[in-house]
Coordinates of C-alpha atoms and ligand atoms in Angstrom, one line a residue:
X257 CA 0.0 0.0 0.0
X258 CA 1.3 3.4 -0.8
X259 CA 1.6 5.7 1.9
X260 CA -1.3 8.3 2.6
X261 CA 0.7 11.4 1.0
X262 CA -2.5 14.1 0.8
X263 CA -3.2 15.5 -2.3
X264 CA -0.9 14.8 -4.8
X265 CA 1.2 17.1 -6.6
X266 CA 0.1 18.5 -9.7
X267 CA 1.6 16.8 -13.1
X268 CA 5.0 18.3 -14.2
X269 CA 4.1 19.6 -17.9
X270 CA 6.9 20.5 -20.6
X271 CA 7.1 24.6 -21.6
X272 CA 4.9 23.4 -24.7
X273 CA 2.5 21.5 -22.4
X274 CA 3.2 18.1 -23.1
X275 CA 2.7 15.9 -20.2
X276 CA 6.2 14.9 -19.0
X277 CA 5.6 10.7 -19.4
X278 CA 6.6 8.4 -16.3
X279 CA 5.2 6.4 -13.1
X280 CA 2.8 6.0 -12.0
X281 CA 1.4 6.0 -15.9
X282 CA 2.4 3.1 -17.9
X283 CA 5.0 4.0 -20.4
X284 CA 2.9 5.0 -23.2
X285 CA 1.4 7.7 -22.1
X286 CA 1.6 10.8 -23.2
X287 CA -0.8 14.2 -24.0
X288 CA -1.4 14.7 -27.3
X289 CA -1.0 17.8 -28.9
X290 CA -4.6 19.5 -27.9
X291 CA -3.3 18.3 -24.4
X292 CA -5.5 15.2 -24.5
X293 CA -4.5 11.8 -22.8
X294 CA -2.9 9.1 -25.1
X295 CA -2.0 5.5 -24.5
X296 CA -0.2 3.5 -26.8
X297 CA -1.0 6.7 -29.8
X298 CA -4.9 5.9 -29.1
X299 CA -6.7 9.2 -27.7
X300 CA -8.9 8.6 -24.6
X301 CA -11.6 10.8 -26.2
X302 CA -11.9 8.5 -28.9
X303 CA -11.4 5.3 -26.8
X304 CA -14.4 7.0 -24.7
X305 CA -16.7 7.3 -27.7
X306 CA -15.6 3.7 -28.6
X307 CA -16.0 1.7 -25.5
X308 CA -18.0 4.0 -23.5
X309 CA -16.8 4.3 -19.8
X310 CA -16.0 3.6 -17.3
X311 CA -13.1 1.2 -18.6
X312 CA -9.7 -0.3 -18.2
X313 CA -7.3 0.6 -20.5
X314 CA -4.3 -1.8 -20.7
X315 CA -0.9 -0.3 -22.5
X316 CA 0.4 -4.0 -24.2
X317 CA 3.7 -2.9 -25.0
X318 CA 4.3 -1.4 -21.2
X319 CA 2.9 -5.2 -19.9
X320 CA 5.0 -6.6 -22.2
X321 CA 8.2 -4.9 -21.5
X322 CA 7.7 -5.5 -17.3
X323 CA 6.9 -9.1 -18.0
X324 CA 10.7 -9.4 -20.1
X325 CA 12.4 -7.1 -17.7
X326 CA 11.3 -9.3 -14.5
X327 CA 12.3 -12.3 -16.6
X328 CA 15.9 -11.0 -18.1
X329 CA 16.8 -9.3 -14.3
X330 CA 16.2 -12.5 -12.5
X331 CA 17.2 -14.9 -15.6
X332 CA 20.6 -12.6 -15.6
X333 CA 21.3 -12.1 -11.6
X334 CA 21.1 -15.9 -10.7
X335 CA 22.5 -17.3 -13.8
X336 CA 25.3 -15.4 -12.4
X337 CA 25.1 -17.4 -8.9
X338 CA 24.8 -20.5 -11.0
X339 CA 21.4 -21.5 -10.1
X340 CA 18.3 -21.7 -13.4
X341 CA 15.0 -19.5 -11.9
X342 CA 11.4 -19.2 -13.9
X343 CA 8.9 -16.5 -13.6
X344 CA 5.5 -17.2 -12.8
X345 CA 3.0 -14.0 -13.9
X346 CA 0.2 -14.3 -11.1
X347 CA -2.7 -14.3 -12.8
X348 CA -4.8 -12.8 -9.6
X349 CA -4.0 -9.6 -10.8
X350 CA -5.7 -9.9 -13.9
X351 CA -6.0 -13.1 -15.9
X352 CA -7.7 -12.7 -19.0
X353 CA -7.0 -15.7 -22.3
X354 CA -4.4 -12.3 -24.4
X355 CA -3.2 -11.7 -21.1
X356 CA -2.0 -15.1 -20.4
X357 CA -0.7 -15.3 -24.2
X358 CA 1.2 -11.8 -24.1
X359 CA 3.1 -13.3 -21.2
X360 CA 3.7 -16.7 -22.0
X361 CA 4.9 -15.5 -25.3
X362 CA 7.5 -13.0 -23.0
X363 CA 8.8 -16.3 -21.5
X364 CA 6.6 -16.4 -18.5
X365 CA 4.5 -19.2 -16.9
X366 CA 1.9 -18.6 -15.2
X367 CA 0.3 -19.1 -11.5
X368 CA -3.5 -19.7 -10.8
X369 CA -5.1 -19.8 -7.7
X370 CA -8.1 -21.1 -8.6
X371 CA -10.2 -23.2 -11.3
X372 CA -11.2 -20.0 -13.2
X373 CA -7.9 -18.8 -13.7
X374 CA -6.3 -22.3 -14.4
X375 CA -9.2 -22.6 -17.0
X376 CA -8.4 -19.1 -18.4
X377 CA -4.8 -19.8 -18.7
X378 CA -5.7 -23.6 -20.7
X379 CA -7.7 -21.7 -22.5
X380 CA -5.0 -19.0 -23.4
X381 CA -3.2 -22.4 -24.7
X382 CA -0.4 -22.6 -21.8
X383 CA 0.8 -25.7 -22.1
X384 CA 0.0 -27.3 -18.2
X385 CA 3.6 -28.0 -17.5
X386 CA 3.9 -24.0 -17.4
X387 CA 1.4 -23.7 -15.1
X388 CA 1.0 -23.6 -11.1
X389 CA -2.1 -24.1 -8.9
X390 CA -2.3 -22.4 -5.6
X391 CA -5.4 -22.4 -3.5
X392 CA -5.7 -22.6 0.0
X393 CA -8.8 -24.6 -0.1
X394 CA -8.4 -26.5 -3.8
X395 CA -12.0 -28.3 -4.8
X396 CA -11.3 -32.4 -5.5
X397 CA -12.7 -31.0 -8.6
X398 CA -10.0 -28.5 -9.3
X399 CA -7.0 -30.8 -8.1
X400 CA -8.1 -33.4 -11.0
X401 CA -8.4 -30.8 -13.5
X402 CA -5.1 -29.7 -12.5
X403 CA -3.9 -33.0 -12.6
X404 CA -5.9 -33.8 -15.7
X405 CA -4.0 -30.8 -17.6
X406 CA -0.5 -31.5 -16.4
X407 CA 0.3 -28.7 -14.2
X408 CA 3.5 -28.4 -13.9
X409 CA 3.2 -27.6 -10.1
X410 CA 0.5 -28.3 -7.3
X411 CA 1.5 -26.1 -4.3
X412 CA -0.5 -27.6 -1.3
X413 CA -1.2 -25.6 1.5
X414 CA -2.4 -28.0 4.2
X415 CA -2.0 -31.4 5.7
X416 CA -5.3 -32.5 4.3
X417 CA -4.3 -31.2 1.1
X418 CA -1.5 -34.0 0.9
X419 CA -3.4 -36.3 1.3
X420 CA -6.3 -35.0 -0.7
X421 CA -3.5 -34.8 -4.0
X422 CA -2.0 -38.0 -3.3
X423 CA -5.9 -39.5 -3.8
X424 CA -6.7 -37.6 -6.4
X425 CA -3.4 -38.7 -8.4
X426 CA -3.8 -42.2 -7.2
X427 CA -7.1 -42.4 -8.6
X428 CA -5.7 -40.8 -11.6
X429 CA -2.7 -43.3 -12.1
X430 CA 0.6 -41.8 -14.1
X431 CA 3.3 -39.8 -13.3
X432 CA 3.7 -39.0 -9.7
X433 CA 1.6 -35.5 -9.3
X434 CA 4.8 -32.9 -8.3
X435 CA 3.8 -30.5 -5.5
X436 CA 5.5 -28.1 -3.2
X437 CA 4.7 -27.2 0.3
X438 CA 3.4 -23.7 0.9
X439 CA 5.1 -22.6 3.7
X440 CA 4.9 -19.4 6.3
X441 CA 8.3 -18.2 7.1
X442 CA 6.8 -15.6 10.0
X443 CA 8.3 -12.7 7.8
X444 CA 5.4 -9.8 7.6
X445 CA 5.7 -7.7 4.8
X446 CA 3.9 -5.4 2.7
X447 CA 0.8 -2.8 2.8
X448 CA -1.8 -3.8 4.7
X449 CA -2.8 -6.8 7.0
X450 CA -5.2 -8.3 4.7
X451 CA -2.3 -8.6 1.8
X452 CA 0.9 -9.6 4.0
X453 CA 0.6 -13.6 3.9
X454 CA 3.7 -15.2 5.7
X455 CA 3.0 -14.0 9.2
X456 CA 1.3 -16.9 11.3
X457 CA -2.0 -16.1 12.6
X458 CA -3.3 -16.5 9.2
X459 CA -4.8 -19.5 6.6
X460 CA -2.0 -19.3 4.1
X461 CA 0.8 -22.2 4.4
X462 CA 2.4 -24.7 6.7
X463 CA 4.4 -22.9 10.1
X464 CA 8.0 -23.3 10.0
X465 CA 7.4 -22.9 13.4
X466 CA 8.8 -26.0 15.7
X467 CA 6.8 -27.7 17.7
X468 CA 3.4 -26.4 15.9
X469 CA 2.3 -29.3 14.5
X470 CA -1.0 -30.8 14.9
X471 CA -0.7 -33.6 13.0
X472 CA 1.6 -36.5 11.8
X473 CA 3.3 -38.4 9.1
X474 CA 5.8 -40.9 8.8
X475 CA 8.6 -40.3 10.1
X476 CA 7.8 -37.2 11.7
X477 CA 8.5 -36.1 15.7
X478 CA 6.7 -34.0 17.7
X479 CA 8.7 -31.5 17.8
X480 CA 8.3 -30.8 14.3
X481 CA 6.9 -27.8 12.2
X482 CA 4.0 -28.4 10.3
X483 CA 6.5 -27.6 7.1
X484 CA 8.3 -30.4 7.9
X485 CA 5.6 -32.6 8.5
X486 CA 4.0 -31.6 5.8
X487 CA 7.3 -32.4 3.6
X488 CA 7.5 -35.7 4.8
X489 CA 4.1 -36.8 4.6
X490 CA 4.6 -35.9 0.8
X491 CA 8.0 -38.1 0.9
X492 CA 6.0 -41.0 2.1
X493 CA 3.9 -40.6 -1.3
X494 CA 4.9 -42.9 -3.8
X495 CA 1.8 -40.5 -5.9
X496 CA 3.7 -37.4 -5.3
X497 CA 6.5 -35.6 -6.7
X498 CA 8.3 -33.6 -3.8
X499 CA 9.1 -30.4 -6.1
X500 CA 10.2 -27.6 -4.1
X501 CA 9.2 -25.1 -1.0
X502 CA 7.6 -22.5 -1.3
X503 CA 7.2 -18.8 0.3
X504 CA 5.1 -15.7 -0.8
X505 CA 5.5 -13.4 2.4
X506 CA 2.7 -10.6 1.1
X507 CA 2.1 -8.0 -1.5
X508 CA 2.9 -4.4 -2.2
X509 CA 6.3 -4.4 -0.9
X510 CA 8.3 -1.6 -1.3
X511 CA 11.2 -3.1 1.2
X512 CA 12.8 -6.2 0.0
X513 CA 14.8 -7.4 3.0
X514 CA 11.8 -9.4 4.1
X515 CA 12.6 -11.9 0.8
X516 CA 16.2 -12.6 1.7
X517 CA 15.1 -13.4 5.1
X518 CA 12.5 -15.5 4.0
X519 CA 14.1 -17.5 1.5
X520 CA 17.2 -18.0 3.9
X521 CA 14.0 -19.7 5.9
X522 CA 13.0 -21.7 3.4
X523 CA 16.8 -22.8 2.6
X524 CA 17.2 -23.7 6.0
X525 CA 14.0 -26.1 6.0
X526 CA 15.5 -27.7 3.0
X527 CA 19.1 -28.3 4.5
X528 CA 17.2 -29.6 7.8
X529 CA 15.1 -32.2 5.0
X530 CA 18.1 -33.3 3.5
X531 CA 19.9 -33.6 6.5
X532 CA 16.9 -36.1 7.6
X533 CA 15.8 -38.4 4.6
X534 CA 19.3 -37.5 2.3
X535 CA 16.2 -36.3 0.0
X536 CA 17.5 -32.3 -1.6
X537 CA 14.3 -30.6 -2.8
X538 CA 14.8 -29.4 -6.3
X539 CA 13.1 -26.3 -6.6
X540 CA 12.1 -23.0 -4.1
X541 CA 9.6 -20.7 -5.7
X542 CA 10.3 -16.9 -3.5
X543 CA 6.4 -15.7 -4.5
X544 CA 5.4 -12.0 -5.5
X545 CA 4.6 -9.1 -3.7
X546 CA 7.0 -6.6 -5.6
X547 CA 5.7 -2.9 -4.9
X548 CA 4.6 -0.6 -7.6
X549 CA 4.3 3.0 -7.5
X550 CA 0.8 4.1 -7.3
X551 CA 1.3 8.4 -6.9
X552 CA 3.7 10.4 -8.4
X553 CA 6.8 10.6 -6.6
X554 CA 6.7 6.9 -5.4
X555 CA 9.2 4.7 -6.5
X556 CA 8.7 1.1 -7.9
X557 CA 10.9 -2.2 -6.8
X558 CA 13.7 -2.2 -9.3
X559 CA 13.4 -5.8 -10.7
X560 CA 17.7 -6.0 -11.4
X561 CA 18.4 -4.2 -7.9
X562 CA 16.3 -6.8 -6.6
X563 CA 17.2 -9.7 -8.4
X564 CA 20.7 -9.0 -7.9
X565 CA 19.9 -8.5 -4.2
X566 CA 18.3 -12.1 -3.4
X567 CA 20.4 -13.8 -6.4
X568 CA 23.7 -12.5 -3.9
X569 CA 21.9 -13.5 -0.7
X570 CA 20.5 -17.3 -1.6
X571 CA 23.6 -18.0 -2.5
X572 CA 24.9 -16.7 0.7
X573 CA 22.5 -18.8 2.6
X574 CA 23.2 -22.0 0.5
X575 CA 27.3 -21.8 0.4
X576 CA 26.8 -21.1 4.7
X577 CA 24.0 -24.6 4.7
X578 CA 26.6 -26.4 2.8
X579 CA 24.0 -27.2 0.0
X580 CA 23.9 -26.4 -3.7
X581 CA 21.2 -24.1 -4.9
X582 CA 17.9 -25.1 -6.1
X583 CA 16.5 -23.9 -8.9
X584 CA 14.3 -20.4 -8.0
X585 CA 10.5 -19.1 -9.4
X586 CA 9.1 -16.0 -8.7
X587 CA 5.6 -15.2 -8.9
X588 CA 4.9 -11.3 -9.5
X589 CA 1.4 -10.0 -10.8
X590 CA 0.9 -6.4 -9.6
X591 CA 4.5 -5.6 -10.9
X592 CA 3.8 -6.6 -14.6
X593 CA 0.0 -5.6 -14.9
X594 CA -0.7 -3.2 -12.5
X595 CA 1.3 -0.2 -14.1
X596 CA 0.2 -1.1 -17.6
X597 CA -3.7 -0.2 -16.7
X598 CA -5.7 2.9 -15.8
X599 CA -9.1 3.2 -15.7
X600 CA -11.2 6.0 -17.4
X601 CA -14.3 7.6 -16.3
X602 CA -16.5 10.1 -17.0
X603 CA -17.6 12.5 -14.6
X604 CA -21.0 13.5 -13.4
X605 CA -21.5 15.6 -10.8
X606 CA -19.5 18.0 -9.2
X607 CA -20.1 19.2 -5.4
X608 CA -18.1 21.7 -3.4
X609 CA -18.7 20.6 -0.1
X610 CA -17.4 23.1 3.0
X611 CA -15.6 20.6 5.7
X612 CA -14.3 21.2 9.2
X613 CA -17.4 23.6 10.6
X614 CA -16.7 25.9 13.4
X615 CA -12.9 26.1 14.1
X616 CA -13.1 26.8 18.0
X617 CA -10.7 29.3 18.0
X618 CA -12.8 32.1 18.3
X619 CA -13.1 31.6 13.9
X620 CA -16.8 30.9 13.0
X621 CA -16.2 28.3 10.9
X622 CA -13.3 26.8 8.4
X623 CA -13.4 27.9 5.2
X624 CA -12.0 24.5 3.3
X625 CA -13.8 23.2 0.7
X626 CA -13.8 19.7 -0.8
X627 CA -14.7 19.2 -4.3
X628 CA -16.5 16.1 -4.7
X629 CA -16.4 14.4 -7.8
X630 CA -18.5 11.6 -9.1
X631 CA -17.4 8.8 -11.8
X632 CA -19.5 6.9 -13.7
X633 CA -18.0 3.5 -11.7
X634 CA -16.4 3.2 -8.5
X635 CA -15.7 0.7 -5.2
X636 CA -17.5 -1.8 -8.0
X637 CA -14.4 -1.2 -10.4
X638 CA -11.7 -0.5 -7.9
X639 CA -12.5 -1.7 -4.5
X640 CA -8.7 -1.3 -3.0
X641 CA -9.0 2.2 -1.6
X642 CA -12.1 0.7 0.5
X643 CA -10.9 -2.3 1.2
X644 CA -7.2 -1.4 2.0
X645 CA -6.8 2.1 2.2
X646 CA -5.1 2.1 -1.3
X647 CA -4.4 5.9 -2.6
X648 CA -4.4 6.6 -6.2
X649 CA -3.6 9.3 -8.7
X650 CA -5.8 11.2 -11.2
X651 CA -5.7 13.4 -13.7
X652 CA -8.2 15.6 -16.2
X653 CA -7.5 13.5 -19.6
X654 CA -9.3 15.2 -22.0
X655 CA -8.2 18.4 -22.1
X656 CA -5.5 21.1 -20.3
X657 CA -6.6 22.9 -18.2
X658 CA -5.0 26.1 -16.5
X659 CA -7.4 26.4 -14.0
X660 CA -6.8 27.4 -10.3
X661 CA -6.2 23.4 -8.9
X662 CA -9.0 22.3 -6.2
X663 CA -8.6 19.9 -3.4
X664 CA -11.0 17.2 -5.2
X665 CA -12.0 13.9 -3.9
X666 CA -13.2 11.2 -6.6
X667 CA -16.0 9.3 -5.7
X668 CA -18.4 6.7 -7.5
X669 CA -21.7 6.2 -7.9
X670 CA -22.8 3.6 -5.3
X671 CA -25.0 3.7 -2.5
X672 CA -22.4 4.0 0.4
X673 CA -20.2 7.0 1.8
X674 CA -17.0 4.9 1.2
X675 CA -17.3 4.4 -2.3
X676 CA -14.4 7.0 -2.5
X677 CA -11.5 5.8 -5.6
X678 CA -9.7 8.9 -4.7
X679 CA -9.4 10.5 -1.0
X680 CA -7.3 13.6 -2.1
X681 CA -6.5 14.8 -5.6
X682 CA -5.4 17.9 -6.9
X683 CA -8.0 18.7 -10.3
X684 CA -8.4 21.6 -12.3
X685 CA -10.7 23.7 -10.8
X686 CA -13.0 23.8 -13.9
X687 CA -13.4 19.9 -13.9
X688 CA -17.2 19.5 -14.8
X689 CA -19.8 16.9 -16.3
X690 CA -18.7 15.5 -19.4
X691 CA -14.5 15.5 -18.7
X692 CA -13.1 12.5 -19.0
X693 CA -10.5 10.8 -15.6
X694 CA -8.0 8.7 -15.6
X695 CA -6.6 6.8 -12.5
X696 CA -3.4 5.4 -12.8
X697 CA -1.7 2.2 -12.1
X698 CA -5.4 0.4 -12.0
X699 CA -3.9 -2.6 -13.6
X700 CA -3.2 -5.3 -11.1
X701 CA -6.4 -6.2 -8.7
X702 CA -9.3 -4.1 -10.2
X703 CA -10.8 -6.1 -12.9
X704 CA -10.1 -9.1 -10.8
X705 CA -11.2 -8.4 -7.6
X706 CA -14.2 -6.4 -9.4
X707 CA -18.1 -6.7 -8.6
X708 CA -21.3 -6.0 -9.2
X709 CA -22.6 -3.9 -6.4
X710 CA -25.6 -1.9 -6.7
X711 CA -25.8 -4.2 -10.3
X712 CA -23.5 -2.4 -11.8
X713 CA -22.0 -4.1 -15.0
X714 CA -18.4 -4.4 -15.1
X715 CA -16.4 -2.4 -17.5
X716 CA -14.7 -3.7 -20.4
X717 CA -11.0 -4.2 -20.6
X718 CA -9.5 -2.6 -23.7
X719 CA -5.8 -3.1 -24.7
X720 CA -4.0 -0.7 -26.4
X721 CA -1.3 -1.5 -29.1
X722 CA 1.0 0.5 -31.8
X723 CA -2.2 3.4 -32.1
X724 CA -4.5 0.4 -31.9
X725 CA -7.5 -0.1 -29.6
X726 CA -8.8 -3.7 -29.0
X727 CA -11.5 -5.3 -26.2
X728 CA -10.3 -8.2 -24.4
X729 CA -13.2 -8.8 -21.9
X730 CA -16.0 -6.9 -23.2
X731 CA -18.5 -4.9 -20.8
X732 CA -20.5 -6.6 -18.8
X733 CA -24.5 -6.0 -19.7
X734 CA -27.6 -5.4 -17.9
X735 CA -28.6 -8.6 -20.1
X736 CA -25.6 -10.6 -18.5
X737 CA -26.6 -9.8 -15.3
X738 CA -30.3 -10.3 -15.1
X739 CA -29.9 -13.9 -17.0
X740 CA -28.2 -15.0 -13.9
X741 CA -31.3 -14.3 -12.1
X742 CA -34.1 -17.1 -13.0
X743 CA -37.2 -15.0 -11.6
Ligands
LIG902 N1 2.0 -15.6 -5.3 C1 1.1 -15.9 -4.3 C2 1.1 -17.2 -3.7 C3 0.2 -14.9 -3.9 O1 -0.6 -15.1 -2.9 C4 0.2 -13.6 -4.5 C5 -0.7 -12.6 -4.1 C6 1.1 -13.4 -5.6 C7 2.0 -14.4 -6.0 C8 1.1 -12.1 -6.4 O2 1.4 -11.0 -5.6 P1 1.8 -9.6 -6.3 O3 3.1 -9.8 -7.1 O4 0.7 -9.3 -7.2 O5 1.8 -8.7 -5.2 N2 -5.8 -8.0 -3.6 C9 -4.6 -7.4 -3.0 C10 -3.4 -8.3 -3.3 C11 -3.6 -9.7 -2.8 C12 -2.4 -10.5 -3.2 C13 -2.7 -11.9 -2.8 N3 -1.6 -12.8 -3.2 C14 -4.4 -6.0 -3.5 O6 -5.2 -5.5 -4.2 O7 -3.5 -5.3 -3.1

């Protein structure tokens, strides 16, 4: 999460008024001449007309290029320590059937968490051997699907989970089923509580913990974690393919020392394996999480400072344990999509609304004024700010405008007080009906996590390419949404 900064500092502007290009706008944005917003050479007034609004614009080229320079930084940083590494886009961002193509065709594989994505991603034509299923709670019916399509990894995130694999891959007959064990390394990082996943008083993964275990399997003591347990009970398996360990320590992080602390963890666990059953667990996927910048001003997770970083220190870690390194995975999804999108609206109303009241200082009353402003989506579209505290960044796109700026606040159009997409913005002060918004960085989690509150239809998602303009998931109808409902 990106720290509450107020309102945001007005966009820097060339001497001939050409918006000066950089985070948190994906890279092909620009104004055009008449000071109009442009992505990828397509104007936003015509994309407007075209798709209507709101809707999420995604800059290909920009995805593209994050999805190669993850790949290239972390191919290129532990290459040099000797050890292989793959990147996994997480398709909990945004998962849609180009999506999963543009990044598979930049070298990527990609990680679901659930049936729908895993279905998205066959359908996108990834082969299942470059594909991962996470879930914390995995339907028999999803495991055989998974199974069925030949993921190339399972990671189980339970006890029962072991056992509910090893069933469904008996049943199945063939090639063991490989898996790794999700594990929690206690390491808290990230925004907010709800997106930080490795602490322990939470459902994700097994405790490295000693001593926590609640449960047995062959071999085991009591004094074991449950990540141990857990990676014995899948050694006992003749159905299961003991893969690799795996760690994802939360989400938005914008301080990396929390990776090399966790992955030194999850070396440890494997040197303390080995140690036991002689048995050297090929693989350790490090997860995602890598921070974006959201506001002007805020600055992204450099993938080769970072790569280099944790390339340096697992090796460390592994030359101190006295074992060889394992082949790496990485899992970002907010770092390749989420800079890539923004989301245009239209506005609709426009409300100067006096706040503070009397002052008690002998003042009869404060004399600030918030401009509200109302989109044609909101919390329905992008319900981070709501649900996390997220802050974004907005700017007038149809026009220039030299205009006195206004403390504004962006709100939607639903029936609640907290439908707010933008706390504090500085706008133009002449921002009125008809002008067109965009809010940056909306790539990564607000189609996904998207709803249909108040029965709003969701927007479409239109990519952007080379001055071209193309839907990927198209708007959701009134007609789509009452055929669900069977009267
Ligand atoms: N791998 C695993 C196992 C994960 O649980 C996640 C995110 C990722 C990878 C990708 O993390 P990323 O690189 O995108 O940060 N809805 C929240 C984020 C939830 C993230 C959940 N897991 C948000 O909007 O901030």
């Amino acid at each position: 999460m990106s720290a509450s900064a107020g309102p945001t500092t007005p966009p820097a502007f060339s001497p001939t008024g050409t918006y000066v290009p950089g985070e948190p706008w994906s890279s092909g944005v620009r104004r055009g001449p008449d000071g109009a917003l442009t992505v990828a050479g397509v104007d936003v007034r015509e994309l407007a007309v075209a798709q209507g609004t709101p809707a999420y614009v995604l800059d290909e080229a920009d995805l593209r290029e994050r999805a190669r320079s993850y790949r290239r930084a972390f191919e290129a940083a532990f290459a040099e320590v000797g050890a292989g590494v793959d990147v996994y886009y997480a398709g909990k961002a945004f998962l849609s059937v180009a999506v999963a193509r543009w990044v598979h065709a930049e070298g990527l594989r990609v990680d679901t968490a659930t049936g729908g994505e895993l279905a998205v991603a066959l359908r996108a034509g990834v082969p299942g051997e470059h594909i991962g299923l996470h879930g914390n709670n995995k339907s028999d019916a999803e495991i055989a699907r998974a199974l069925e399509a030949g993921v190339g990894r399972i990671i189980v995130d339970s006890l029962v989970e072991v056992e509910r694999v090893a069933a469904a891959s008996r049943a199945r007959g063939g090639a063991p089923a490989p898996v790794m064990i999700r594990v929690t390394t206690g390491v808290h990082a990230g925004g907010h509580e709800y997106i930080s996943t490795a602490h322990e008083d939470q459902k994700f993964g097994l405790s490295l913990a000693t001593g926590g275990s609640v449960a047995s399997a062959p071999g085991a003591q009591v004094e074991d974690s449950p990540a141990m347990t857990a990676l014995l009970a899948v050694l006992a398996h003749p159905e299961l393919e003991l893969l690799g360990i795996h760690s994802h320590i939360g989400s938005q992080i914008l301080d990396p020392s929390g990776f090399e602390v966790a992955a030194r963890k999850v070396l440890e666990l494997r040197a303390a394996l080995a140690e036991r059953t002689g048995f050297l667990v090929p693989e350790v996927d490090l997860g995602g999480g890598y921070g974006i910048a959201y506001l002007p001003g805020e600055v992204a997770l450099d993938p080769d400072r970072i790569a280099k970083d944790v390339a340096a220190s697992v090796a460390a870690s592994s030359a101190d344990l006295g074992t060889p390194l394992p082949r790496f995975s990485i899992e970002p999804g907010r770092a390749i999509v989420g800079p890539a999108g923004l989301t245009l609206y239209t506005v609709g109303t426009v409300k100067p609304v006096r706040v503070g009241g009397p002052t008690g200082d002998g003042e009869a009353e404060s004399t600030t004024v918030r401009t509200y402003v109302s989109i044609d989506g909101g919390m329905s579209d992008n319900i981070r700010p709501a649900l996390y505290g997220a802050d974004y960044h907005a700017e007038l796109a149809n026009r220039l405008s030299d205009a006195e700026p206004v403390l504004a606040r962006v709100v939607g159009k639903h029936c609640e007080s907290g439908d707010i997409v933008i706390h504090d913005v500085l706008l133009p002060g002449d921002v009125r009906a008809g002008d067109l918004l965009a809010v940056a960085a909306t790539g990564a989690y607000g189609r996904s996590m998207a709803s249909n509150y108040n029965h709003v239809p969701r927007p479409p998602v239109v990519a952007v390419t080379d001055g071209e303009a193309r839907v990927l998931v198209r708007r959701e109808t009134e007609d789509d949404l009452l055929a669900l409902d069977l009267g």
